[in-house]
Amino acid sequence: MNSAKMRTRYYLIPLFVVILDHVTKWWVNLRLATDPIELIPGYLRLSLVHNPGVAFGLFSEAVSAWKPYVLGAMAVIAMVVIFMYARRAPADRRLLQCGLATTMGGITGNLLDRIIRGYVVDFIEFHIHESFYWPNFNVADSAITVGIALLLIDTVCNPGIDEIAGDAANGHS
């Protein structure tokens, strides 16, 4: 399979992530508006949270007319950097390409929330009975986490590969 066809397959991953993210958020907004759903009593619940901040609710309390623009700009910059890096990275590095595409899908899903709603819809809640709570998250957040994990695995599995590719391009063996 040629490089262009391989790259086209990777473009479907962010699309899938965004669709799955927004379908789940649509369902959550319909179903969880009044009552949370306890999936695993004492450990896992679905409960609707509107997060105007970033990961883990950071900056939720910050009040500034610029906040939506700054958060949106950060997401757009991250997406451009990921896209440019993915275009230059070898198409046959599947873990790398999947990690970049999955991360981009997650960033896009949350960015669309910010644009459409002004906040991000979070709904997955891990807790240990009533003593520990992990901040609510969503499918897009999960995709970002999985994408970064794939990037780390690729880095461990391919140490020094970028230096080797650079030396080969420069005519060194």
Tab-separated table of C-alpha atoms in Angstrom:
chain	number	residue	atom	x	y	z
A	1	MET	CA	0.000	0.000	0.000
A	2	ASN	CA	1.417	3.379	-0.914
A	3	SER	CA	2.089	6.122	1.611
A	4	ALA	CA	-0.859	8.320	0.563
A	5	LYS	CA	-3.376	5.499	1.035
A	6	MET	CA	-1.879	4.633	4.423
A	7	ARG	CA	-2.154	8.236	5.569
A	8	THR	CA	-5.779	8.441	4.402
A	9	ARG	CA	-6.619	5.540	6.727
A	10	TYR	CA	-5.151	7.453	9.643
A	11	TYR	CA	-7.387	10.452	8.873
A	12	LEU	CA	-10.420	8.278	9.612
A	13	ILE	CA	-9.358	7.816	13.251
A	14	PRO	CA	-9.944	11.443	14.338
A	15	LEU	CA	-13.269	11.426	12.486
A	16	PHE	CA	-14.340	8.257	14.330
A	17	VAL	CA	-13.248	9.707	17.695
A	18	VAL	CA	-15.142	12.982	17.122
A	19	ILE	CA	-18.319	11.163	16.058
A	20	LEU	CA	-18.182	8.744	19.008
A	21	ASP	CA	-17.415	11.604	21.401
A	22	HIS	CA	-20.324	13.735	20.248
A	23	VAL	CA	-22.812	10.876	20.023
A	24	THR	CA	-22.041	9.966	23.647
A	25	LYS	CA	-22.283	13.613	24.721
A	26	TRP	CA	-25.621	13.949	22.933
A	27	TRP	CA	-26.926	10.829	24.719
A	28	VAL	CA	-25.582	12.028	28.070
A	29	ASN	CA	-27.267	15.418	27.690
A	30	LEU	CA	-30.591	13.646	27.038
A	31	ARG	CA	-30.328	10.875	29.611
A	32	LEU	CA	-28.280	12.281	32.491
A	33	ALA	CA	-29.742	15.776	32.759
A	34	THR	CA	-31.537	14.809	35.977
A	35	ASP	CA	-30.117	11.587	37.436
A	36	PRO	CA	-26.702	9.919	37.277
A	37	ILE	CA	-26.432	6.219	36.398
A	38	GLU	CA	-24.436	4.008	38.759
A	39	LEU	CA	-22.750	1.402	36.522
A	40	ILE	CA	-20.537	-0.268	39.131
A	41	PRO	CA	-21.823	0.712	42.565
A	42	GLY	CA	-19.143	2.439	44.588
A	43	TYR	CA	-16.739	2.747	41.619
A	44	LEU	CA	-18.152	3.884	38.278
A	45	ARG	CA	-20.978	6.262	37.554
A	46	LEU	CA	-22.160	8.337	34.616
A	47	SER	CA	-22.936	11.864	35.779
A	48	LEU	CA	-23.212	15.040	33.730
A	49	VAL	CA	-20.666	17.805	34.374
A	50	HIS	CA	-20.156	20.996	32.362
A	51	ASN	CA	-16.427	21.755	32.415
A	52	PRO	CA	-15.511	25.312	31.344
A	53	GLY	CA	-11.832	24.608	32.143
A	54	VAL	CA	-9.300	22.145	30.828
A	55	ALA	CA	-8.212	18.683	32.002
A	56	PHE	CA	-9.217	17.846	35.581
A	57	GLY	CA	-11.271	21.047	35.689
A	58	LEU	CA	-8.169	23.228	35.814
A	59	PHE	CA	-8.962	26.901	35.193
A	60	SER	CA	-12.706	26.248	35.664
A	61	GLU	CA	-12.885	29.042	38.193
A	62	ALA	CA	-10.858	31.491	36.093
A	63	VAL	CA	-13.054	34.319	34.902
A	64	SER	CA	-11.855	36.115	31.815
A	65	ALA	CA	-13.394	37.150	28.548
A	66	TRP	CA	-10.237	35.778	26.921
A	67	LYS	CA	-10.425	32.266	28.413
A	68	PRO	CA	-12.451	30.647	25.583
A	69	TYR	CA	-10.158	32.173	22.977
A	70	VAL	CA	-6.963	31.124	24.772
A	71	LEU	CA	-8.221	27.557	25.299
A	72	GLY	CA	-9.423	27.387	21.697
A	73	ALA	CA	-6.132	28.754	20.364
A	74	MET	CA	-4.169	26.215	22.417
A	75	ALA	CA	-6.269	23.403	20.915
A	76	VAL	CA	-5.846	24.705	17.360
A	77	ILE	CA	-2.083	25.081	17.805
A	78	ALA	CA	-1.847	21.538	19.173
A	79	MET	CA	-3.860	20.207	16.230
A	80	VAL	CA	-1.673	22.018	13.675
A	81	VAL	CA	1.527	20.755	15.299
A	82	ILE	CA	0.203	17.180	15.428
A	83	PHE	CA	-0.979	17.342	11.813
A	84	MET	CA	2.349	18.708	10.563
A	85	TYR	CA	4.317	16.118	12.536
A	86	ALA	CA	2.073	13.285	11.276
A	87	ARG	CA	2.564	14.417	7.659
A	88	ARG	CA	6.346	14.299	8.049
A	89	ALA	CA	6.510	11.090	10.097
A	90	PRO	CA	6.823	7.773	8.253
A	91	ALA	CA	3.393	6.418	7.324
A	92	ASP	CA	4.503	2.886	8.201
A	93	ARG	CA	5.043	3.807	11.890
A	94	ARG	CA	1.570	2.614	12.799
A	95	LEU	CA	1.702	3.220	16.549
A	96	LEU	CA	3.024	6.735	16.020
A	97	GLN	CA	0.431	7.593	13.378
A	98	CYS	CA	-2.442	6.036	15.361
A	99	GLY	CA	-1.319	7.836	18.508
A	100	LEU	CA	-1.170	11.181	16.728
A	101	ALA	CA	-4.529	10.625	15.016
A	102	THR	CA	-6.267	9.499	18.212
A	103	THR	CA	-4.892	12.473	20.142
A	104	MET	CA	-6.004	14.838	17.388
A	105	GLY	CA	-9.498	13.333	17.440
A	106	GLY	CA	-9.771	13.909	21.182
A	107	ILE	CA	-8.554	17.483	20.953
A	108	THR	CA	-11.002	18.148	18.109
A	109	GLY	CA	-13.932	16.642	20.026
A	110	ASN	CA	-13.361	18.874	23.040
A	111	LEU	CA	-12.662	21.935	20.868
A	112	LEU	CA	-16.000	21.460	19.110
A	113	ASP	CA	-17.688	21.338	22.520
A	114	ARG	CA	-16.075	24.643	23.478
A	115	ILE	CA	-17.165	26.239	20.206
A	116	ILE	CA	-20.733	24.866	20.273
A	117	ARG	CA	-21.512	24.968	23.995
A	118	GLY	CA	-18.860	27.159	25.614
A	119	TYR	CA	-17.800	24.252	27.855
A	120	VAL	CA	-16.860	20.579	27.604
A	121	VAL	CA	-19.370	17.872	28.526
A	122	ASP	CA	-17.785	15.348	30.912
A	123	PHE	CA	-19.691	12.349	32.209
A	124	ILE	CA	-17.525	9.346	33.138
A	125	GLU	CA	-16.878	9.362	36.872
A	126	PHE	CA	-14.505	6.962	38.652
A	127	HIS	CA	-14.691	6.969	42.412
A	128	ILE	CA	-13.939	4.696	45.342
A	129	HIS	CA	-17.151	4.692	47.312
A	130	GLU	CA	-17.524	8.226	48.586
A	131	SER	CA	-13.897	8.771	49.631
A	132	PHE	CA	-12.008	9.325	46.335
A	133	TYR	CA	-13.166	10.909	43.107
A	134	TRP	CA	-11.279	11.111	39.828
A	135	PRO	CA	-12.420	14.188	37.876
A	136	ASN	CA	-15.158	13.419	35.357
A	137	PHE	CA	-14.003	12.905	31.780
A	138	ASN	CA	-15.375	11.960	28.368
A	139	VAL	CA	-14.569	9.951	25.227
A	140	ALA	CA	-12.372	12.750	23.824
A	141	ASP	CA	-10.316	12.850	27.028
A	142	SER	CA	-9.957	9.065	26.858
A	143	ALA	CA	-8.805	9.316	23.232
A	144	ILE	CA	-6.152	11.884	24.187
A	145	THR	CA	-4.916	9.585	26.964
A	146	VAL	CA	-4.849	6.514	24.694
A	147	GLY	CA	-3.145	8.534	21.940
A	148	ILE	CA	-0.396	9.722	24.272
A	149	ALA	CA	0.054	6.163	25.581
A	150	LEU	CA	0.497	4.951	21.981
A	151	LEU	CA	3.068	7.699	21.363
A	152	LEU	CA	5.007	6.638	24.464
A	153	ILE	CA	4.910	2.971	23.431
A	154	ASP	CA	6.129	3.900	19.948
A	155	THR	CA	8.970	5.930	21.464
A	156	VAL	CA	10.034	2.998	23.646
A	157	CYS	CA	9.773	0.518	20.755
A	158	ASN	CA	11.682	2.768	18.330
A	159	PRO	CA	14.465	4.454	20.313
A	160	GLY	CA	16.772	6.539	18.185
A	161	ILE	CA	14.786	5.925	14.995
A	162	ASP	CA	14.543	9.652	14.254
A	163	GLU	CA	18.315	10.042	14.455
A	164	ILE	CA	18.799	7.082	12.140
A	165	ALA	CA	16.315	8.494	9.640
A	166	GLY	CA	18.055	11.871	9.806
A	167	ASP	CA	21.487	10.286	9.231
A	168	ALA	CA	20.170	8.300	6.248
A	169	ALA	CA	18.671	11.433	4.724
A	170	ASN	CA	22.047	13.184	5.096
A	171	GLY	CA	23.907	10.345	3.395
A	172	HIS	CA	25.464	8.906	6.576
A	173	SER	CA	25.280	5.213	7.432
